[in-house]
Short mmCIF file of C-alpha atoms in Angstrom, two decimals:
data_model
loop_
_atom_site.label_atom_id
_atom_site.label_comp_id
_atom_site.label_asym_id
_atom_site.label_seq_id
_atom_site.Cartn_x
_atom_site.Cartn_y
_atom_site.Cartn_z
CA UNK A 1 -7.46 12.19 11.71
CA UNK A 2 -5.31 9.52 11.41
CA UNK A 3 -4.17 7.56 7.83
CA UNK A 4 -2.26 4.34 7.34
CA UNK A 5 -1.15 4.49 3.57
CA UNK A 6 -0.28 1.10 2.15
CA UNK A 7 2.46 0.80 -0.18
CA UNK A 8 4.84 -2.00 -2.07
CA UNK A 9 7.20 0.98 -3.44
CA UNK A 10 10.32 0.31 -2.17
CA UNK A 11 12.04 3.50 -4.03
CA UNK A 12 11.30 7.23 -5.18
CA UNK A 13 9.77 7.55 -8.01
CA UNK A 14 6.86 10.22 -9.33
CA UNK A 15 4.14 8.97 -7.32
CA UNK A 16 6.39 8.68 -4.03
CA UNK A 17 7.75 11.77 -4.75
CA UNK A 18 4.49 13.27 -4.76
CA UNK A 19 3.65 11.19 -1.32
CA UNK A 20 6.37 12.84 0.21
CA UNK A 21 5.55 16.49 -1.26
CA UNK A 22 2.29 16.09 -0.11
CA UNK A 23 3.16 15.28 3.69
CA UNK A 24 4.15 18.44 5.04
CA UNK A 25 0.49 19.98 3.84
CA UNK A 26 -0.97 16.98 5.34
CA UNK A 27 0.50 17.73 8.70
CA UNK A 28 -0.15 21.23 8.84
CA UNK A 29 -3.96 20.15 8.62
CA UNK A 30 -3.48 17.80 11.18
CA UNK A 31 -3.44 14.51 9.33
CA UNK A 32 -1.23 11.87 11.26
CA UNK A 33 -0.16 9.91 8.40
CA UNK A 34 1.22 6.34 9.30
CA UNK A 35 3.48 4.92 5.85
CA UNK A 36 3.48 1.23 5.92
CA UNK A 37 6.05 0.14 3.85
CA UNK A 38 9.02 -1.98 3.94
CA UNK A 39 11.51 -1.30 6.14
CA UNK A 40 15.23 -0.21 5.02
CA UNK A 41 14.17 0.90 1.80
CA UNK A 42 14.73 4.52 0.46
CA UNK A 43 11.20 5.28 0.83
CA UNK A 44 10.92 4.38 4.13
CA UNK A 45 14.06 6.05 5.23
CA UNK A 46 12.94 9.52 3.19
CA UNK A 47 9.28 9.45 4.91
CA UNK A 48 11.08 9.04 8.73
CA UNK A 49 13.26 11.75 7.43
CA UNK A 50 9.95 13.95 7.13
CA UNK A 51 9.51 13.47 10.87
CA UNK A 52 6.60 10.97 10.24
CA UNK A 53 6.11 7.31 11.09
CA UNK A 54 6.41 4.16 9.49
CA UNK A 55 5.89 0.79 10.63
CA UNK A 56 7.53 -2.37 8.64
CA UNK A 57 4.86 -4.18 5.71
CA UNK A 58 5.57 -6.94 3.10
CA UNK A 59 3.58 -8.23 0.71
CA UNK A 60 3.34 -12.15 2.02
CA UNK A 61 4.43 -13.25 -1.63
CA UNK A 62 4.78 -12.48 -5.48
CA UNK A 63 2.17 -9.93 -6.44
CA UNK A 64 0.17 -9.48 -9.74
CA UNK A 65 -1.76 -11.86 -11.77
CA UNK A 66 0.72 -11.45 -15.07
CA UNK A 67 3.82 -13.82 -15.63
CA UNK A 68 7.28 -12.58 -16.52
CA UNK A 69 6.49 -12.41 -19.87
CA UNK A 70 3.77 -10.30 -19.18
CA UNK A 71 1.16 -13.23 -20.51
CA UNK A 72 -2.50 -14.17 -18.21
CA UNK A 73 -1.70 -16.86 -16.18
CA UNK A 74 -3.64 -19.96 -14.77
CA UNK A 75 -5.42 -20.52 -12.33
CA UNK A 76 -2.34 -21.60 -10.01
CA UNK A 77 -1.41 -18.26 -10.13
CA UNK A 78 -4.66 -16.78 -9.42
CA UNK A 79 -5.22 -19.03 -6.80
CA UNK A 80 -1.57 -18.16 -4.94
CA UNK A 81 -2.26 -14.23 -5.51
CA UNK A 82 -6.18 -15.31 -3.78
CA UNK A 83 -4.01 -16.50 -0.55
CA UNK A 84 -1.35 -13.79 -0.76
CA UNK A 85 -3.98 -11.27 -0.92
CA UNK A 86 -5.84 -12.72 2.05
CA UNK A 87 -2.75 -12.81 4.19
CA UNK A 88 -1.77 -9.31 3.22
CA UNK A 89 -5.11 -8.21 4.44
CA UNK A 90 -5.07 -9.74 7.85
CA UNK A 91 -1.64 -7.69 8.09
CA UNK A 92 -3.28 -4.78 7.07
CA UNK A 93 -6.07 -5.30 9.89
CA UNK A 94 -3.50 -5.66 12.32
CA UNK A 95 -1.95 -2.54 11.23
CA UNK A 96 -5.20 -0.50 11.06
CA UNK A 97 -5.86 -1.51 14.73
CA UNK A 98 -2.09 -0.96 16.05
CA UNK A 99 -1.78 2.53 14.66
CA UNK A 100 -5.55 3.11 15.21
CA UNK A 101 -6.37 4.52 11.72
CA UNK A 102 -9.28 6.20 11.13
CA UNK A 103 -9.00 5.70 6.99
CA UNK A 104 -6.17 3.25 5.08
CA UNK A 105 -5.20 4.44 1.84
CA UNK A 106 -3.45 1.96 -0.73
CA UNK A 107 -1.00 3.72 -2.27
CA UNK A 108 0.30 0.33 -5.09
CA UNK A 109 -2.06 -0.59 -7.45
CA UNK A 110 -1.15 -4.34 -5.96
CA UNK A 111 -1.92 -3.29 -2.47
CA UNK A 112 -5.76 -2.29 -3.88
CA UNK A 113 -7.54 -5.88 -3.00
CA UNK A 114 -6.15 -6.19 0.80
CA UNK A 115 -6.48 -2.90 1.42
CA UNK A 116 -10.05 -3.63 1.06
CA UNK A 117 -10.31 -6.51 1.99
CA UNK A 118 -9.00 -5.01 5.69
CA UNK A 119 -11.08 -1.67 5.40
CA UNK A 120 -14.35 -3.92 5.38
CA UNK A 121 -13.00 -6.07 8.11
CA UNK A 122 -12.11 -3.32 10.38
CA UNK A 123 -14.99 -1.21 8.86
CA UNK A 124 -12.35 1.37 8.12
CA UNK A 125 -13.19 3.81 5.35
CA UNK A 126 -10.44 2.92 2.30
CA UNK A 127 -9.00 4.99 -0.24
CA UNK A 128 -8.05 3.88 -3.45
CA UNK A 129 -5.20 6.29 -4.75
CA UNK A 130 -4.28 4.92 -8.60
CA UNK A 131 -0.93 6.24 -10.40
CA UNK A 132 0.00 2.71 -11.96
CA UNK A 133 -0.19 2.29 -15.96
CA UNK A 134 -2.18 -0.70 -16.44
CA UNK A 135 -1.45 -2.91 -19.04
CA UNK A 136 -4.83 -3.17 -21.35
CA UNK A 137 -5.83 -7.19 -21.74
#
């Protein structure tokens, strides 16, 4: 089986961590995991370390639906995250086809929507893994 996991983590934290803990069980079942992350980063430079792939991914723009201050914004925002999301997703798709993916996991609470979005575009099973804090409101 072959997964693409989607992530916007750029460093090692728990969650990463745990992504990186779990690879070696993953590949002694005979998962071929696929990170796609950006490129440079310390995550992406500790997964190639694990002897597993990566391939470069970006979101196309700011990500969330919150301002600075942690306020709802308006519907500018909304409607920028709408085409950031959309773009991200026809990444995604190309991504899913180029590594030939059987499932795509998101692994960033803001990579949930396009990862979706590209699952049901590619009819690509998609996995939802959560380990962000959401703020309530």
């Amino acid at each position: 089986m072959r997964v693409l996991i989607v992530t916007h983590s750029r460093n090692i934290w728990g969650a990463e961590r745990q992504l990186l803990e779990l690879r070696p069980r993953l590949l002694a079942a005979g998962v071929d995991v696929t990170l796609a992350c950006a490129a440079g980063t310390e995550l992406s430079a500790a997964w190639v370390a694990t002897g597993s792939k990566a391939v470069p991914y970006e979101p196309a723009g700011d990500l969330g639906l919150r301002d600075e201050y942690g306020d709802r914004s308006g519907i500018a925002s909304i409607a920028s995250q709408i085409r950031v999301s959309g773009a991200d997703a026809r990444r995604i798709v190309g991504l899913i086809r180029a590594t030939g993916a059987d499932v795509v996991e998101s692994y960033s609470l803001n990579a949930n929507v396009e990862v979706v979005l590209a699952g049901r575009m590619t009819r690509t099973p998609s996995v939802l893994d959560v380990h962000d804090i959401v703020v309530p409101g």
